[in-house]
Amino acid sequence: MSDKLDAEKYEKHRQAGEILAQVRDEAAERTEVGTGYLEISEWAEERIRELGDDRGVPAEPAFPVNVSVDNEAAHGAAAPGDDRTIGEEMVKLDIGVHIDGWLADTAVTVDFTGTADLVEAAEEALDAALEQVEPGVHTGEIGAAIESTIDGYGYNPVVNLTGHGLGRWDQHTAPNIPNRGVDSGTELAVGDVVAIEPFATDGGGKVTEGAQEEIYALEEEASVRNRQARQALEQIVEEFKTLPFARRWLDTRRAKMALRRLEQQGVVHGYPVLQESEGTLVAQREHTVIVTEDGCEVTTR
Ligand code: MN
Ligand code: MN
């Protein structure tokens, strides 16, 4: 990549991060017991575009706002017409912004259960992870810092969820950033853009797929016979490309049927809710960083 294109890329990552940090903090403040899933999600998604307009940049949500509560760790999301509201729960808001495909990804936990130390465990684990980041650090060392911090609180890291690299139009690319110490892994280099996201839980530390599925992404384009499915696919390719999207973002009527057909044909894949066992709680914190000569720059601070 030429120096000019490279500079543009990092500038877009930075702007996406600044917009996202503000939206995350404002969304967390607006999240209360009784707030609607749809209300907070649509508010944040619109706010991203508004703050982009203010700066003259085409900022868009990089994926649907994830609203995951209690034992849900990730991929909870508002359905079309969703009338669910936040209860006295542990709420994870996971939000993304992209500018021309260059991403920022962040998450925060808003707790209404009175389990502050679990939230603190995830936050401290992220701080400990960020302190490890520099060129040449092994991703397993970052994972070890996360694991020992959460262990110190008497909780478990969720080990089958990881941080990840951020590519253009690609929310999850190499390298994985594990949430525990591992020997396998890779070394970070200057210029790498990665999201680090510790999850802490009072459960066993492994999530499984739940029934709810509201988030999808393009897998592979193919010709589709059904009219609604074809319309949906046109919008996906044009608007979302290879980034995740919500069922409620589709303009086509009968979006559920259209998505089912696309999923059956292997054209899109769904992201089911990922959850710990019933009755447990999960806290999450996430930042996006750019690896620098002497450490890292947090774009979502
Ligand atoms: Mn995220
Ligand atoms: Mn992420």
Coordinates of C-alpha atoms and ligand atoms in Angstrom, one line a residue:
M1 CA 0.0 0.0 0.0
S2 CA 1.4 3.4 -0.9
D3 CA 2.2 5.9 2.0
K4 CA -0.7 8.1 0.9
L5 CA -3.3 5.2 1.0
D6 CA -1.8 4.0 4.2
A7 CA -2.2 7.4 5.8
E8 CA -5.8 7.6 4.6
K9 CA -6.5 4.1 6.0
Y10 CA -5.3 5.0 9.5
E11 CA -7.0 8.4 9.4
K12 CA -10.3 6.6 8.8
H13 CA -9.6 4.1 11.5
R14 CA -9.0 7.0 13.9
Q15 CA -12.0 9.0 12.9
A16 CA -14.2 5.9 13.2
G17 CA -12.8 5.3 16.6
E18 CA -13.4 8.9 17.8
I19 CA -17.0 8.8 16.6
L20 CA -17.5 5.4 18.1
A21 CA -16.1 6.3 21.5
Q22 CA -18.6 9.2 21.8
V23 CA -21.5 7.1 20.7
R24 CA -20.6 4.3 23.1
D25 CA -20.4 6.7 26.1
E26 CA -23.6 8.4 25.1
A27 CA -25.5 5.1 24.5
A28 CA -24.3 3.8 27.9
E29 CA -25.6 6.9 29.6
R30 CA -29.0 6.5 27.9
T31 CA -29.3 2.9 28.9
E32 CA -31.6 2.5 31.9
V33 CA -34.0 0.0 33.2
G34 CA -37.0 0.3 30.9
T35 CA -35.0 1.5 27.8
G36 CA -36.1 -0.4 24.7
Y37 CA -33.7 -2.6 22.8
L38 CA -34.8 -1.1 19.5
E39 CA -34.8 2.5 20.9
I40 CA -31.2 2.3 22.1
S41 CA -30.0 0.5 19.0
E42 CA -31.6 2.8 16.5
W43 CA -30.5 5.8 18.5
A44 CA -26.8 4.7 18.4
E45 CA -26.9 3.8 14.7
E46 CA -28.4 7.2 13.8
R47 CA -26.0 9.0 16.1
I48 CA -23.0 7.4 14.2
R49 CA -24.3 8.9 10.9
E50 CA -25.0 12.3 12.5
L51 CA -21.5 12.6 14.0
G52 CA -20.1 11.5 10.7
D53 CA -22.1 14.3 8.9
D54 CA -20.7 16.8 11.4
R55 CA -17.2 15.9 10.4
G56 CA -18.0 15.4 6.7
V57 CA -17.1 11.7 6.7
P58 CA -19.4 8.8 5.7
A59 CA -19.5 7.1 9.1
E60 CA -21.9 4.1 9.2
P61 CA -22.5 1.3 11.8
A62 CA -20.0 -1.5 11.0
F63 CA -22.5 -4.0 12.4
P64 CA -25.9 -3.9 14.3
V65 CA -25.7 -2.6 17.8
N66 CA -25.4 -5.8 20.0
V67 CA -27.5 -5.6 23.1
S68 CA -26.7 -8.8 25.1
V69 CA -28.0 -9.2 28.6
D70 CA -27.0 -11.4 31.7
N71 CA -25.7 -14.7 30.5
E72 CA -25.7 -13.6 26.9
A73 CA -22.2 -12.7 25.9
A74 CA -22.6 -11.5 22.3
H75 CA -24.9 -11.2 19.2
G76 CA -28.0 -10.2 21.1
A77 CA -29.8 -7.7 18.9
A78 CA -33.1 -6.0 18.4
A79 CA -35.6 -7.7 16.0
P80 CA -37.9 -5.7 13.7
G81 CA -40.6 -4.1 16.0
D82 CA -38.8 -5.5 19.1
D83 CA -40.7 -4.5 22.2
R84 CA -38.2 -5.8 24.7
T85 CA -36.9 -3.4 27.4
I86 CA -33.9 -3.5 29.6
G87 CA -34.6 -5.1 33.0
E88 CA -32.4 -5.2 36.2
E89 CA -29.8 -7.0 34.1
M90 CA -26.1 -6.9 33.1
V91 CA -26.2 -5.2 29.7
K92 CA -23.4 -5.4 27.1
L93 CA -23.5 -2.8 24.4
D94 CA -21.1 -3.7 21.5
I95 CA -21.0 -1.1 18.8
G96 CA -19.0 -0.6 15.6
V97 CA -18.3 2.2 13.1
H98 CA -16.8 2.1 9.7
I99 CA -15.7 4.8 7.3
D100 CA -15.3 3.4 3.7
G101 CA -14.8 -0.1 5.3
W102 CA -12.2 0.9 7.8
L103 CA -13.4 -0.1 11.3
A104 CA -13.5 0.6 15.0
D105 CA -15.1 -1.9 17.4
T106 CA -15.9 -1.3 21.1
A107 CA -18.0 -2.6 23.9
V108 CA -19.1 -1.5 27.4
T109 CA -21.1 -3.2 30.2
V110 CA -23.9 -1.3 32.0
D111 CA -24.8 -3.2 35.1
F112 CA -28.2 -3.1 36.9
T113 CA -27.6 -6.3 38.9
G114 CA -25.3 -4.9 41.5
T115 CA -22.3 -7.1 40.4
A116 CA -19.8 -4.3 40.0
D117 CA -16.7 -6.5 40.6
L118 CA -17.5 -8.6 37.5
V119 CA -17.6 -5.5 35.3
E120 CA -14.4 -4.3 37.0
A121 CA -12.8 -7.7 36.2
A122 CA -13.4 -7.2 32.5
E123 CA -12.3 -3.6 32.5
E124 CA -9.1 -4.3 34.4
A125 CA -8.4 -7.3 32.1
L126 CA -8.6 -5.0 29.1
D127 CA -6.3 -2.4 30.8
A128 CA -3.8 -5.2 31.6
A129 CA -4.0 -6.4 28.0
L130 CA -3.4 -2.9 26.6
E131 CA -0.3 -2.6 28.7
Q132 CA 1.1 -5.7 26.9
V133 CA 0.6 -4.4 23.4
E134 CA 3.8 -3.5 21.5
P135 CA 5.5 -4.8 18.4
G136 CA 6.7 -8.3 18.9
V137 CA 4.3 -9.2 21.7
H138 CA 2.9 -12.7 21.4
T139 CA -0.9 -12.8 21.4
G140 CA -0.7 -15.5 24.0
E141 CA 0.9 -13.1 26.4
I142 CA -2.0 -10.7 26.0
G143 CA -4.4 -13.6 26.7
A144 CA -2.4 -14.5 29.8
A145 CA -2.7 -11.0 31.1
I146 CA -6.4 -11.1 30.6
E147 CA -6.8 -14.5 32.2
S148 CA -4.7 -13.8 35.3
T149 CA -6.5 -10.5 35.9
I150 CA -10.0 -12.1 35.7
D151 CA -8.7 -15.1 37.8
G152 CA -7.7 -12.5 40.4
Y153 CA -11.3 -11.5 40.8
G154 CA -12.3 -15.1 41.3
Y155 CA -14.1 -15.2 37.9
N156 CA -13.5 -17.0 34.6
P157 CA -12.6 -15.5 31.2
V158 CA -14.8 -16.7 28.4
V159 CA -12.2 -18.7 26.5
N160 CA -14.0 -19.5 23.3
L161 CA -14.5 -15.8 22.4
T162 CA -11.5 -13.8 21.2
G163 CA -10.4 -10.4 20.1
H164 CA -9.4 -10.1 16.4
G165 CA -7.8 -8.1 13.7
L166 CA -9.9 -5.6 11.7
G167 CA -9.6 -5.7 7.9
R168 CA -11.3 -3.5 5.3
W169 CA -14.9 -4.6 5.2
D170 CA -13.9 -7.4 7.4
Q171 CA -14.8 -7.3 11.1
H172 CA -13.0 -10.5 12.1
T173 CA -9.6 -11.1 10.5
A174 CA -6.3 -12.6 11.8
P175 CA -4.9 -12.5 14.4
N176 CA -7.1 -13.8 17.1
I177 CA -6.4 -12.2 20.5
P178 CA -7.2 -15.0 23.0
N179 CA -8.8 -14.4 26.4
R180 CA -6.4 -16.9 28.1
G181 CA -2.7 -17.7 27.9
V182 CA -2.0 -20.0 24.9
D183 CA 1.2 -21.2 23.2
S184 CA -0.3 -21.0 19.7
G185 CA -0.7 -17.5 18.4
T186 CA 1.3 -14.9 16.6
E187 CA 3.3 -11.7 17.2
L188 CA 1.9 -8.3 16.7
A189 CA 3.6 -5.8 14.4
V190 CA 3.6 -2.0 13.9
G191 CA 0.5 -0.9 12.1
D192 CA -1.7 -3.9 13.1
V193 CA -5.2 -2.9 13.9
V194 CA -6.8 -5.2 16.5
A195 CA -9.8 -5.3 18.8
I196 CA -9.2 -6.7 22.3
E197 CA -12.3 -7.9 24.1
P198 CA -12.1 -9.7 27.5
F199 CA -15.3 -11.3 28.7
A200 CA -15.5 -12.2 32.4
T201 CA -18.1 -14.6 33.9
D202 CA -19.2 -16.3 37.0
G203 CA -20.1 -19.3 34.8
G204 CA -17.8 -21.9 33.4
G205 CA -16.1 -19.8 30.8
K206 CA -17.5 -21.2 27.5
V207 CA -20.4 -19.9 25.5
T208 CA -22.7 -21.9 23.3
E209 CA -25.2 -20.9 20.6
G210 CA -28.7 -19.9 21.6
A211 CA -31.9 -19.8 19.5
Q212 CA -32.1 -16.1 18.8
E213 CA -30.6 -14.9 15.5
E214 CA -30.9 -11.3 14.3
I215 CA -27.5 -10.6 12.8
Y216 CA -26.3 -12.0 9.4
A217 CA -23.5 -11.5 6.9
L218 CA -22.8 -12.3 3.3
E219 CA -21.0 -15.6 2.8
E220 CA -20.9 -16.0 -0.9
E221 CA -22.8 -14.4 -3.7
A222 CA -25.0 -16.7 -5.8
S223 CA -27.9 -16.3 -8.2
V224 CA -31.2 -16.5 -6.3
R225 CA -34.6 -17.2 -7.8
N226 CA -37.0 -16.0 -5.1
R227 CA -37.9 -12.3 -5.6
Q228 CA -37.7 -11.2 -2.0
A229 CA -34.4 -13.1 -1.4
R230 CA -33.0 -11.5 -4.6
Q231 CA -34.0 -8.0 -3.4
A232 CA -32.5 -8.6 0.0
L233 CA -29.2 -9.9 -1.6
E234 CA -29.0 -6.8 -3.8
Q235 CA -29.2 -4.5 -0.8
I236 CA -26.7 -6.6 1.2
V237 CA -24.1 -6.5 -1.6
E238 CA -24.6 -2.8 -2.2
E239 CA -24.9 -1.5 1.3
F240 CA -23.3 -3.9 3.8
K241 CA -20.9 -5.8 1.6
T242 CA -19.2 -8.3 3.8
L243 CA -20.0 -6.6 7.1
P244 CA -22.7 -7.9 9.5
F245 CA -26.2 -6.5 9.2
A246 CA -29.5 -6.8 11.0
R247 CA -32.7 -8.3 9.8
R248 CA -34.4 -5.0 10.7
W249 CA -32.1 -3.1 8.3
L250 CA -33.5 -4.9 5.2
D251 CA -36.0 -3.0 3.1
T252 CA -37.7 -6.0 1.7
R253 CA -41.0 -7.2 3.1
R254 CA -40.8 -10.7 4.4
A255 CA -37.2 -10.3 5.4
K256 CA -37.3 -13.4 7.6
M257 CA -38.3 -15.6 4.7
A258 CA -35.8 -14.0 2.4
L259 CA -33.0 -14.6 4.9
R260 CA -34.0 -18.2 5.5
R261 CA -33.7 -18.8 1.8
L262 CA -30.4 -17.1 1.6
E263 CA -29.1 -19.0 4.6
Q264 CA -30.3 -22.3 3.1
Q265 CA -28.4 -21.6 -0.1
G266 CA -25.3 -20.7 1.8
V267 CA -25.4 -17.1 0.6
V268 CA -25.6 -15.6 4.1
H269 CA -24.8 -16.9 7.5
G270 CA -26.4 -16.0 10.8
Y271 CA -24.8 -15.1 14.1
P272 CA -26.8 -16.8 16.8
V273 CA -26.7 -15.3 20.3
L274 CA -23.7 -16.7 22.2
Q275 CA -24.5 -17.4 25.8
E276 CA -23.1 -18.8 29.0
S277 CA -25.3 -21.2 31.0
E278 CA -28.6 -20.0 32.4
G279 CA -28.4 -18.0 35.6
T280 CA -24.8 -16.8 35.1
L281 CA -23.6 -13.3 34.2
V282 CA -21.1 -12.1 31.6
A283 CA -19.3 -8.7 31.5
Q284 CA -17.4 -7.5 28.5
R285 CA -15.1 -4.5 27.7
E286 CA -13.5 -3.9 24.3
H287 CA -11.3 -1.4 22.6
T288 CA -9.7 -1.1 19.1
V289 CA -6.0 -0.3 19.0
I290 CA -3.3 0.5 16.4
V291 CA 0.1 -1.1 17.2
T292 CA 2.7 1.7 17.3
E293 CA 6.6 1.6 17.6
D294 CA 6.4 1.8 21.4
G295 CA 3.0 0.4 22.4
C296 CA -0.4 1.1 21.0
E297 CA -2.8 3.9 20.2
V298 CA -6.4 3.2 21.5
T299 CA -8.7 4.5 18.8
T300 CA -11.9 4.1 20.9
R301 CA -10.8 5.7 24.1
Ligands
MN1 MN -17.3 -5.7 19.5
MN2 MN -14.9 -7.3 18.4

